[in-house]
Coordinates of C-alpha atoms in Angstrom, one line a residue:
Q555 CA -114.3 81.1 -126.5
V556 CA -116.6 81.8 -123.5
Q557 CA -119.1 84.6 -124.1
L558 CA -122.0 85.9 -122.1
V559 CA -124.5 88.4 -123.5
E560 CA -127.1 89.9 -121.3
S561 CA -130.5 91.3 -122.5
G562 CA -133.9 92.2 -121.1
G563 CA -133.0 95.3 -119.1
G564 CA -135.1 98.5 -119.3
S565 CA -137.1 101.0 -117.4
V566 CA -140.0 100.0 -115.1
Q567 CA -142.0 101.4 -112.4
A568 CA -141.7 100.3 -108.8
G569 CA -143.7 97.1 -108.2
G570 CA -143.2 96.0 -111.8
S571 CA -141.4 93.0 -113.2
L572 CA -138.6 92.3 -115.7
R573 CA -136.9 89.2 -117.0
L574 CA -133.2 89.3 -117.8
S575 CA -131.6 86.8 -120.1
C576 CA -127.9 85.8 -120.4
A577 CA -127.1 83.9 -123.6
A578 CA -124.0 81.8 -123.1
S579 CA -121.7 80.4 -125.8
G580 CA -118.4 78.5 -125.7
F581 CA -119.6 76.3 -122.8
P582 CA -122.7 74.4 -121.6
V583 CA -124.4 76.4 -118.8
K584 CA -125.3 73.1 -117.0
S585 CA -121.6 72.4 -116.5
Y586 CA -120.6 75.7 -114.9
S587 CA -121.8 77.8 -112.0
I588 CA -123.5 80.9 -113.2
A589 CA -124.6 84.0 -111.4
W590 CA -126.1 87.4 -111.7
F591 CA -124.4 90.4 -110.1
R592 CA -125.3 94.1 -110.2
R593 CA -123.7 97.4 -109.7
G594 CA -125.9 100.3 -108.6
P595 CA -125.0 104.0 -108.9
G596 CA -122.0 104.7 -106.6
K597 CA -122.0 101.2 -105.3
E598 CA -119.7 98.2 -105.5
R599 CA -120.6 95.2 -107.6
E600 CA -122.7 92.8 -105.5
G601 CA -124.0 89.2 -106.0
V602 CA -127.7 88.8 -106.7
A603 CA -128.2 85.1 -107.3
T604 CA -126.4 82.0 -108.4
I605 CA -127.2 78.6 -109.8
D606 CA -124.6 75.7 -109.9
S607 CA -124.3 72.7 -112.2
D608 CA -126.6 70.7 -109.9
G609 CA -129.3 73.4 -110.1
T610 CA -128.8 74.5 -106.5
T611 CA -129.6 78.2 -106.1
S612 CA -128.6 80.9 -103.7
Y613 CA -129.8 84.4 -103.4
A614 CA -128.8 87.6 -101.7
D615 CA -131.1 88.5 -98.8
F616 CA -132.2 91.7 -100.5
V617 CA -133.8 89.8 -103.4
K618 CA -135.1 86.7 -101.7
G619 CA -138.8 86.1 -102.5
R620 CA -138.7 88.6 -105.3
F621 CA -136.1 87.3 -107.8
T622 CA -135.8 83.9 -109.3
I623 CA -132.7 82.5 -111.2
S624 CA -133.1 79.7 -113.7
Q625 CA -131.5 78.2 -116.8
D626 CA -132.6 76.6 -120.0
A627 CA -130.0 74.0 -121.1
A628 CA -131.6 73.7 -124.5
K629 CA -131.1 77.4 -125.2
N630 CA -127.9 77.6 -123.2
T631 CA -129.4 80.6 -121.5
L632 CA -129.6 81.9 -117.9
Y633 CA -132.5 84.0 -116.7
L634 CA -133.3 86.3 -113.8
Q635 CA -137.0 86.9 -113.2
M636 CA -137.4 90.0 -111.2
S637 CA -140.7 91.0 -109.5
S638 CA -141.8 93.6 -107.0
L639 CA -139.0 95.8 -108.2
K640 CA -137.8 98.7 -106.0
A641 CA -136.0 101.9 -106.8
E642 CA -132.9 100.4 -105.1
D643 CA -132.8 97.6 -107.6
T644 CA -131.7 100.2 -110.2
A645 CA -128.3 98.9 -111.4
M646 CA -126.3 97.5 -114.2
Y647 CA -126.9 93.7 -114.1
Y648 CA -124.1 91.4 -115.1
C649 CA -124.0 87.7 -115.9
A650 CA -121.0 85.8 -114.6
A651 CA -119.7 82.2 -115.0
S652 CA -117.2 80.0 -113.3
R653 CA -115.8 76.6 -114.3
Q654 CA -116.3 75.5 -110.7
K655 CA -119.3 73.2 -110.8
R656 CA -120.3 74.2 -107.3
I657 CA -119.6 77.3 -105.3
S658 CA -120.5 77.4 -101.7
F659 CA -123.4 79.6 -100.6
L660 CA -120.9 81.1 -98.1
W661 CA -118.9 82.9 -100.7
W662 CA -120.5 82.8 -104.1
W663 CA -121.0 86.5 -103.9
L664 CA -117.2 87.2 -104.1
V665 CA -116.5 88.9 -107.4
S666 CA -113.0 87.4 -107.6
L667 CA -114.4 83.8 -107.9
W668 CA -116.0 84.4 -111.3
E669 CA -113.9 84.1 -114.4
Y670 CA -116.2 85.2 -117.2
W671 CA -118.4 88.3 -117.3
G672 CA -120.9 89.8 -119.7
Q673 CA -121.1 93.5 -120.6
G674 CA -124.2 94.1 -118.6
T675 CA -127.8 95.2 -119.1
Q676 CA -129.2 98.3 -117.4
V677 CA -132.3 98.1 -115.1
T678 CA -133.9 101.4 -114.0
V679 CA -136.8 101.3 -111.5
S680 CA -138.7 104.5 -110.9
S681 CA -140.6 105.2 -107.8

């Protein structure tokens, strides 16, 4: 049974950093495409970053240069290192997985492509 459990969220001041974790079970993270999405207050869920089974990464423009996605196969865990946080980064952050080994950078951000979802972890950035 595939399960994704996020952790690491919290409250931070603008300019600060946080590292989110997503512990996966039921499948090896290196064999799936994995992504982080977020949903801010009054907004739709949006893609933040993704990493595929080859380790290729893609990022939303609004986090490029500030966020880094990575995975640890030994721990079967996905990470999102977030730096230079802004108030607009405030959102519930979700981990998602797809059995597709590679998802094009053109449409990885489509919510419908992702089969498995975690429950989310809240990030609040105060200005």
